[in-house]
Coordinates of C-alpha atoms in Angstrom, one line a residue:
M1 CA 4.9 -8.1 12.9
R2 CA 2.2 -5.4 13.2
N3 CA 0.1 -5.8 16.3
Y4 CA -2.4 -3.2 15.1
T5 CA -4.6 -2.7 12.0
T6 CA -4.6 1.0 11.3
Q7 CA -2.8 4.1 12.5
M8 CA -5.9 4.9 14.6
D9 CA -5.9 1.5 16.1
A10 CA -2.2 1.8 17.0
A11 CA -2.8 5.3 18.6
R12 CA -5.6 3.9 20.6
K13 CA -3.4 1.1 21.9
G14 CA -0.6 3.5 22.7
I15 CA 1.7 2.1 20.0
L16 CA 4.1 4.6 18.5
T17 CA 4.2 3.7 14.8
P18 CA 7.0 4.8 12.4
E19 CA 4.4 6.9 10.6
I20 CA 3.2 8.7 13.7
K21 CA 6.9 9.3 14.8
T22 CA 7.7 10.8 11.3
V23 CA 4.7 13.1 11.3
A24 CA 5.3 14.3 14.8
E25 CA 8.8 15.3 13.8
K26 CA 7.6 17.1 10.7
E27 CA 4.9 19.0 12.6
H28 CA 7.2 19.9 15.6
M29 CA 4.7 18.1 17.9
E30 CA 5.0 15.8 20.8
T31 CA 4.3 12.2 19.9
D32 CA 1.9 11.8 22.8
K33 CA -0.2 14.8 21.6
L34 CA -0.3 13.5 18.0
M35 CA -1.2 10.0 19.1
K36 CA -4.2 11.4 21.0
L37 CA -5.4 13.4 17.9
V38 CA -5.0 10.3 15.7
A39 CA -6.9 8.2 18.3
E40 CA -9.7 10.8 18.3
G41 CA -9.9 11.0 14.5
K42 CA -8.9 14.6 14.4
V43 CA -5.8 13.8 12.5
A44 CA -5.6 11.2 9.7
I45 CA -2.3 9.6 8.7
C46 CA -3.1 8.1 5.3
A47 CA -0.7 5.2 5.1
N48 CA -1.7 2.0 3.4
K49 CA 0.5 -0.8 4.7
N50 CA 1.3 -1.7 1.0
H51 CA 2.5 1.8 0.1
K52 CA 6.2 1.1 0.7
S53 CA 7.6 4.3 -0.8
L54 CA 5.4 6.6 1.3
N55 CA 6.8 9.5 3.2
P56 CA 3.9 9.9 5.6
E57 CA 2.0 13.1 6.3
G58 CA -0.7 14.0 8.8
V59 CA -3.9 15.7 7.8
G60 CA -5.7 17.8 10.5
S61 CA -6.6 21.4 11.2
M62 CA -4.0 21.7 14.0
L63 CA -1.2 20.6 11.5
R64 CA 0.3 22.3 8.5
T65 CA -2.4 22.6 5.7
K66 CA -1.7 19.9 3.1
I67 CA -2.5 20.0 -0.6
N68 CA -3.7 17.4 -3.1
V69 CA -3.0 17.3 -6.8
N70 CA -5.5 15.6 -9.2
L71 CA -4.0 13.7 -12.1
G72 CA -4.9 10.9 -14.5
V73 CA -5.7 10.1 -18.1
S74 CA -9.0 10.4 -20.0
R75 CA -10.2 9.2 -23.4
D76 CA -9.0 12.5 -24.9
C77 CA -5.7 12.7 -23.1
K78 CA -4.2 9.3 -22.4
D79 CA -0.4 9.6 -22.2
Y80 CA 0.7 8.1 -18.9
N81 CA 4.2 9.4 -19.3
I82 CA 2.9 12.9 -19.3
E83 CA 0.9 12.1 -16.1
M84 CA 4.1 10.7 -14.5
Q85 CA 5.9 14.0 -15.3
K86 CA 3.1 15.9 -13.6
V87 CA 3.5 13.6 -10.5
M88 CA 7.2 14.2 -10.2
S89 CA 6.8 17.9 -10.7
A90 CA 4.0 18.0 -8.1
V91 CA 6.1 16.2 -5.5
E92 CA 9.1 18.5 -6.2
L93 CA 6.8 21.6 -5.8
G94 CA 5.6 20.2 -2.4
A95 CA 2.3 18.4 -3.0
E96 CA 1.6 16.0 -0.1
A97 CA -1.0 13.9 -2.0
I98 CA -1.7 12.7 -5.5
M99 CA -5.1 11.6 -6.6
D100 CA -5.2 9.3 -9.7
L101 CA -8.6 10.1 -11.3
S102 CA -7.9 8.2 -14.5
S103 CA -11.0 7.4 -16.5
H104 CA -9.6 5.5 -19.5
G105 CA -7.4 2.5 -20.3
D106 CA -5.6 0.0 -18.1
T107 CA -5.3 2.0 -14.9
Q108 CA -3.7 -0.6 -12.6
P109 CA -0.1 -0.4 -13.8
F110 CA -0.1 3.3 -13.4
R111 CA -1.7 3.1 -9.9
R112 CA 0.9 0.5 -8.9
K113 CA 3.7 2.6 -10.3
L114 CA 2.5 5.5 -8.1
T115 CA 2.4 3.4 -4.9
S116 CA 5.8 1.8 -5.6
E117 CA 7.6 5.0 -6.5
C118 CA 5.8 8.1 -5.3
P119 CA 6.4 9.3 -1.7
A120 CA 3.2 11.4 -1.6
M121 CA -0.1 10.0 -0.3
I122 CA -2.0 8.3 -3.1
G123 CA -5.8 8.6 -3.5
T124 CA -8.3 7.2 -5.9
V125 CA -12.1 7.2 -6.7
P126 CA -12.9 3.5 -7.1
V127 CA -16.3 4.2 -8.7
Y128 CA -14.5 5.7 -11.8
D129 CA -12.3 2.6 -12.1
S130 CA -15.2 0.2 -11.8
V131 CA -16.6 1.0 -15.3
I132 CA -13.1 0.9 -16.8
H133 CA -11.9 -2.3 -15.0
Y134 CA -15.0 -4.3 -16.0
Q135 CA -15.4 -2.6 -19.4
R136 CA -19.2 -2.7 -18.9
D137 CA -21.9 -0.1 -18.8
L138 CA -22.6 1.4 -15.4
A139 CA -26.1 -0.1 -15.1
T140 CA -24.8 -3.6 -15.5
L141 CA -22.4 -3.4 -12.5
T142 CA -23.4 -4.9 -9.2
A143 CA -22.7 -3.8 -5.6
Q144 CA -20.2 -6.6 -5.3
D145 CA -18.3 -5.3 -8.4
F146 CA -17.9 -1.9 -6.7
L147 CA -16.6 -3.6 -3.5
D148 CA -14.2 -5.7 -5.4
V149 CA -12.6 -2.7 -7.0
I150 CA -12.2 -1.0 -3.6
R151 CA -10.4 -4.1 -2.4
M152 CA -8.2 -4.1 -5.6
H153 CA -7.2 -0.5 -4.9
A154 CA -6.5 -1.3 -1.3
E155 CA -4.3 -4.2 -2.3
D156 CA -2.5 -1.9 -4.8
G157 CA -1.4 0.3 -1.9
V158 CA -3.7 3.3 -2.3
D159 CA -3.7 5.4 0.9
F160 CA -7.2 6.9 0.7
V161 CA -10.3 6.3 -1.4
T162 CA -13.0 8.8 -2.1
L163 CA -16.4 7.1 -1.7
H164 CA -19.7 8.8 -2.2
C165 CA -21.5 7.1 0.7
G166 CA -23.6 10.0 1.7
I167 CA -26.2 10.1 -1.0
T168 CA -29.2 7.7 -0.9
R169 CA -32.3 7.1 -2.8
K170 CA -33.8 10.0 -0.8
T171 CA -31.3 12.3 -2.5
I172 CA -32.9 11.5 -5.9
E173 CA -36.1 13.1 -4.7
Q174 CA -34.3 16.0 -3.1
I175 CA -32.5 16.9 -6.3
K176 CA -35.7 16.8 -8.3
K177 CA -37.6 18.8 -5.7
H178 CA -35.1 21.6 -4.9
K179 CA -34.2 22.2 -8.6
R180 CA -30.6 23.2 -8.2
K181 CA -29.0 25.3 -10.9
M182 CA -26.2 22.8 -11.4
N183 CA -27.7 19.6 -10.0
I184 CA -24.8 17.3 -9.1
V185 CA -21.3 18.3 -10.3
S186 CA -19.3 15.6 -8.5
R187 CA -18.2 13.1 -11.2
G188 CA -18.3 10.2 -8.7
G189 CA -21.5 11.4 -7.2
S190 CA -23.2 11.7 -10.6
L191 CA -22.2 8.1 -11.4
V192 CA -23.7 6.8 -8.1
F193 CA -26.8 8.9 -8.7
A194 CA -27.1 7.5 -12.2
W195 CA -26.6 3.9 -11.0
M196 CA -29.3 4.3 -8.4
S197 CA -31.6 5.9 -11.0
M198 CA -31.1 3.1 -13.5
T199 CA -31.1 0.1 -11.2
G200 CA -33.7 1.3 -8.6
E201 CA -31.3 0.0 -5.9
E202 CA -29.8 1.8 -2.9
N203 CA -26.3 3.4 -3.0
P204 CA -24.0 0.4 -2.6
F205 CA -21.3 2.5 -0.9
Y206 CA -24.0 3.3 1.8
E207 CA -25.7 0.0 1.9
Y208 CA -22.5 -2.1 2.2
Y209 CA -20.6 0.4 4.3
D210 CA -19.7 -2.1 7.0
E211 CA -18.1 -4.4 4.3
I212 CA -16.1 -1.5 3.0
L213 CA -14.9 -0.7 6.5
D214 CA -13.6 -4.2 6.8
I215 CA -11.5 -3.8 3.7
C216 CA -10.2 -0.4 4.8
E217 CA -9.3 -1.7 8.2
E218 CA -7.4 -4.6 6.8
Y219 CA -5.1 -2.5 4.6
D220 CA -5.2 0.8 6.6
V221 CA -7.0 2.7 3.9
T222 CA -8.4 6.1 4.9
I223 CA -11.9 6.8 3.7
S224 CA -12.4 10.2 2.2
L225 CA -16.2 10.7 2.4
G226 CA -17.1 12.3 -0.9
D227 CA -19.5 15.2 -1.1
A228 CA -21.7 14.1 -4.0
C229 CA -23.9 17.1 -3.4
R230 CA -21.2 19.7 -3.2
P231 CA -22.3 23.0 -4.8
G232 CA -21.2 23.5 -8.4
C233 CA -22.1 27.2 -8.5
L234 CA -22.6 29.9 -6.0
A235 CA -26.4 29.6 -6.2
D236 CA -26.3 26.1 -4.8
A237 CA -24.0 26.8 -1.9
T238 CA -25.0 25.7 1.6
D239 CA -28.4 24.4 0.4
V240 CA -30.6 21.6 1.8
C241 CA -29.0 18.9 -0.4
Q242 CA -25.4 19.8 0.7
I243 CA -26.2 20.0 4.4
E244 CA -28.4 16.9 4.5
E245 CA -25.6 14.9 2.9
L246 CA -23.1 16.4 5.4
V247 CA -25.3 15.2 8.3
R248 CA -25.1 11.7 6.9
L249 CA -21.4 12.0 6.5
G250 CA -21.1 12.8 10.2
E251 CA -22.9 9.6 11.0
L252 CA -20.7 7.6 8.7
T253 CA -17.6 9.2 10.3
K254 CA -18.6 7.8 13.7
R255 CA -19.2 4.3 12.2
A256 CA -15.8 4.3 10.6
W257 CA -14.1 5.4 13.8
D258 CA -15.9 2.5 15.6
H259 CA -14.0 0.2 13.2
N260 CA -10.7 2.0 13.8
V261 CA -10.9 3.3 10.2
Q262 CA -9.5 6.8 9.6
V263 CA -11.8 9.4 7.9
M264 CA -11.5 12.6 6.0
V265 CA -14.7 14.5 5.0
E266 CA -14.8 16.2 1.6
G267 CA -16.4 19.7 1.2
P268 CA -17.4 22.3 -1.2
G269 CA -17.1 23.4 -4.1
H270 CA -18.3 26.7 -5.2
V271 CA -19.1 28.9 -2.2
P272 CA -19.5 32.7 -1.8
L273 CA -16.6 34.1 0.2
D274 CA -18.8 35.2 3.1
Q275 CA -20.1 31.6 3.6
V276 CA -16.7 29.8 3.6
A277 CA -15.9 30.1 7.3
A278 CA -19.4 29.1 8.2
N279 CA -19.2 26.0 6.1
M280 CA -16.0 25.0 7.9
K281 CA -17.5 25.5 11.3
V282 CA -20.6 23.5 10.5
Q283 CA -18.5 20.6 9.2
Q284 CA -16.3 20.6 12.3
T285 CA -19.4 20.3 14.5
I286 CA -21.3 17.7 12.5
C287 CA -18.3 15.6 11.8
M288 CA -16.7 15.9 15.2
G289 CA -13.5 17.4 14.1
A290 CA -12.7 15.0 11.4
P291 CA -10.2 16.5 8.8
F292 CA -12.0 18.5 6.2
Y293 CA -10.8 18.2 2.6
V294 CA -12.1 21.0 0.3
L295 CA -12.0 21.6 -3.4
G296 CA -11.0 25.2 -3.6
P297 CA -13.5 26.5 -2.5
I298 CA -14.1 28.5 -5.7
V299 CA -15.5 31.9 -4.7
T300 CA -16.8 33.2 -8.0
D301 CA -18.2 31.4 -11.1
I302 CA -16.9 33.8 -13.8
A303 CA -13.2 33.2 -13.9
P304 CA -12.5 30.2 -16.2
G305 CA -8.8 30.3 -17.0
Y306 CA -8.1 31.8 -13.6
D307 CA -9.8 29.4 -11.2
H308 CA -6.5 28.6 -9.5
I309 CA -6.8 32.2 -8.2
T310 CA -10.4 32.0 -7.2
S311 CA -9.8 28.7 -5.4
A312 CA -6.7 30.1 -3.6
I313 CA -8.8 32.9 -2.2
G314 CA -11.3 30.5 -0.9
G315 CA -8.7 28.0 0.2
A316 CA -6.9 30.4 2.4
V317 CA -10.1 31.4 4.2
A318 CA -11.2 27.8 4.4
A319 CA -7.9 26.6 5.9
M320 CA -7.7 29.5 8.3
N321 CA -11.1 28.4 9.6
G322 CA -10.5 24.7 10.0
A323 CA -10.0 23.0 6.6
S324 CA -7.1 20.6 6.8
F325 CA -6.5 19.6 3.2
L326 CA -6.9 21.7 0.0
C327 CA -7.5 20.1 -3.4
Y328 CA -5.7 22.2 -5.9
V329 CA -7.5 23.8 -8.8
T330 CA -5.7 24.7 -12.0
P331 CA -6.3 27.3 -14.7
A332 CA -7.8 24.5 -16.8
E333 CA -10.7 23.9 -14.3
H334 CA -14.0 23.7 -16.2
L335 CA -12.2 23.8 -19.5
A336 CA -9.8 21.0 -20.1
L337 CA -7.5 18.3 -18.7
P338 CA -4.6 20.3 -17.1
N339 CA -1.2 20.1 -18.8
V340 CA 2.1 20.3 -17.0
E341 CA 2.2 24.1 -16.7
D342 CA -1.5 24.2 -15.5
T343 CA -0.6 21.7 -12.9
K344 CA 2.3 23.8 -11.7
Q345 CA 0.2 27.0 -11.6
G346 CA -2.5 25.1 -9.6
I347 CA 0.0 23.8 -7.1
I348 CA 1.7 27.1 -6.5
A349 CA -1.6 28.9 -6.0
S350 CA -2.8 26.2 -3.5
K351 CA 0.6 26.2 -1.7
I352 CA 0.3 30.0 -1.2
A353 CA -3.2 29.6 0.2
A354 CA -2.2 26.8 2.5
H355 CA 0.9 28.7 3.8
A356 CA -1.0 31.9 4.3
A357 CA -3.6 30.0 6.4
D358 CA -0.9 28.3 8.4
I359 CA 0.6 31.7 9.3
A360 CA -2.9 33.0 10.3
K361 CA -3.5 29.8 12.5
G362 CA -0.1 30.2 14.2
I363 CA 1.2 26.8 13.2
P364 CA 4.7 26.4 14.8
G365 CA 7.4 27.5 12.4
A366 CA 5.0 28.5 9.6
R367 CA 6.3 32.1 9.4
D368 CA 10.0 31.2 9.7
I369 CA 10.6 31.2 6.0
D370 CA 8.8 34.6 5.6
D371 CA 11.1 36.1 8.2
K372 CA 14.1 34.7 6.3
M373 CA 12.8 36.3 3.2
A374 CA 12.4 39.7 4.9
D375 CA 16.0 39.4 6.1
A376 CA 17.2 38.7 2.6
R377 CA 15.3 41.5 1.1
R378 CA 16.6 44.0 3.7
V379 CA 20.1 43.4 2.6
L380 CA 19.1 43.0 -1.1
D381 CA 20.5 39.4 -1.2
W382 CA 18.9 38.1 -4.3
D383 CA 20.2 34.5 -4.1
A384 CA 18.9 34.2 -0.6
Q385 CA 15.5 35.6 -1.7
F386 CA 15.3 32.9 -4.4
E387 CA 16.1 30.2 -1.9
C388 CA 13.1 31.3 0.2
A389 CA 10.7 31.5 -2.7
L390 CA 8.0 29.0 -3.3
D391 CA 9.0 28.9 -6.9
P392 CA 12.7 30.0 -7.2
E393 CA 12.9 29.2 -10.9
T394 CA 10.1 31.6 -11.9
A395 CA 11.3 34.3 -9.5
K396 CA 14.8 34.1 -10.9
A397 CA 13.6 34.0 -14.5
I398 CA 11.6 37.2 -14.1
R399 CA 14.5 39.1 -12.6
D400 CA 17.0 37.8 -15.2
S401 CA 14.6 38.8 -18.0
R402 CA 14.5 42.4 -16.8
K403 CA 17.8 43.1 -15.2
P404 CA 18.6 46.6 -13.8
E405 CA 21.5 48.7 -15.1
D406 CA 25.0 47.8 -13.9
D407 CA 25.4 50.8 -11.6
H408 CA 22.3 49.9 -9.6
S409 CA 22.4 46.1 -9.9
D410 CA 21.7 45.7 -6.2
T411 CA 18.1 46.8 -6.8
C412 CA 15.4 45.7 -9.3
S413 CA 14.4 47.3 -12.6
M414 CA 11.2 48.7 -11.1
C415 CA 12.7 51.3 -8.7
G416 CA 16.4 51.4 -9.7
K417 CA 18.2 53.9 -7.5
F418 CA 14.8 55.1 -6.2
C419 CA 14.7 51.8 -4.2
A420 CA 13.4 52.4 -0.7
V421 CA 15.4 49.5 0.7
R422 CA 18.7 50.8 -0.9
S423 CA 18.0 54.4 0.3
M424 CA 17.3 53.3 3.9
N425 CA 20.3 51.1 4.1
K426 CA 22.6 53.9 2.9
A427 CA 20.9 56.5 5.1
L428 CA 21.2 54.4 8.3
A429 CA 24.8 53.7 7.4
G430 CA 25.5 57.4 7.1
E431 CA 26.3 57.1 3.4
Y432 CA 25.6 59.5 0.5
I433 CA 22.5 58.5 -1.4
D434 CA 22.8 59.0 -5.1
I435 CA 19.5 58.9 -7.0
L436 CA 20.3 60.0 -10.6

C-alpha cells in the first residue's frame, strides 16, 4: 500500500520508491542525493501510478539529458499501426519519452495501449483531445470539460501532461499590442487563446489550476507547463510575451510544488544561437531549477527539410547550459507529419545533441562510450566500432556499400592504404608501410 501520493511526496517523506531507486542506479547517483533533488523539484520522475509497464527515468539538468518523441495521428494521416511502429522504433533508438499528440479519431485505445505496453514516459496535451473526445466545436466546451479530459488521461496512465496554464486574458492584449511576426505557434496555446477569445472567459487551465493539481497529485501526473508564447521565428525570440509567460510559469511551479506535484517547464522554440544559453539561465532562475523541456531550440528559420539539424545545434547548446529534456525535431518539421524514417532521423539528431551536452556537462560515465569507440578505431576493429555507434545499422550499411579493396580491407575506402591509423600502427610496430 502506497503511503505517499507522488514521487515528490515520497522524497520529502524520506521514502525510497522503486522508481527513485531505479533512476539512481541508471544515473550512477546516491539515492539520498537523488531524493533531495526530487524533493526540491530539481528532478522530476514522471511516473503515473497506473503506467504499469514504465521503465522510469529522471529529468533534471544534473542527470543525463533525455529526449522526447512526438507521435500521433491527424485527419490526413490516421494509421495507428504506423504510429505504433514509430513508438517501438523510438524506444529501440533510445527515446526516453513519447508524446501522443493525436488530433483525430478515437484516441483512448491508442493511449491505453501506450501506457500498457510502452516502457518510455508517456505524455499528452489534453486540450487537443478535448475537442476530439467530445466531438464538439472548441467554443462550446466548458472549463469542466477540459478538467474531465485531464482526469481521463490521468486514469489512463499518462505520466505527464502539457497544460498551457501561463497565458491569461492579459496575453490577448499583449499579442495584439506587440505584433509578433508569428503570433502564437503553439498548437495547444493557440487553442486556449482561441477559446478565451470566443468565450470571453479566463484560461481554464489557469483559473482552475488548484483543481488540476488535485488530479495530478492523485495519480502522480507531472505537469509540463506549456509555453504557449514560445517564439515561432527568430524575430520573436526572448520577447515580452515569452518572458512574461515564463514569469507566470515560475509562480505556477511553486504552487504545484506546494501540492507535491512534480513540474517541468517548457521552453522555446526558435531562438538565435547567441540567445540560447541566456534563455536557459533565465528559466533556471525564474522557475527555481525546475527541469526545462525545450523544443529544439531551432536556431535558423530557413532550413525546412533539415530542421532536425538546426534543432540539434540548438539542443546541444541548450542542454549544455541547463536544459534537461529535448523534444526531438524531424526533417518534416513545418512540412508534414513525420514518417518512420523522419522519426528515426529526428531521434538520432536529438540523441547526438543530448550526448554531446552530457559530455560537456561532465555527467558521470557520459564519455565512456566515446573512449571505447576511440579504442576500436585505433585498432581498426570495425565490429567494435559498430557496437559503439548510436545507429549501428546505418554505419554498417554505409561501409558495406563502399567496401575497400581486399588488400587494404582493414581500412576504409576513403583513405585505403593512405590511412593514418594504419600507417601509425605499422610505424609504431616497426613494420614496413606499403602505400601503393
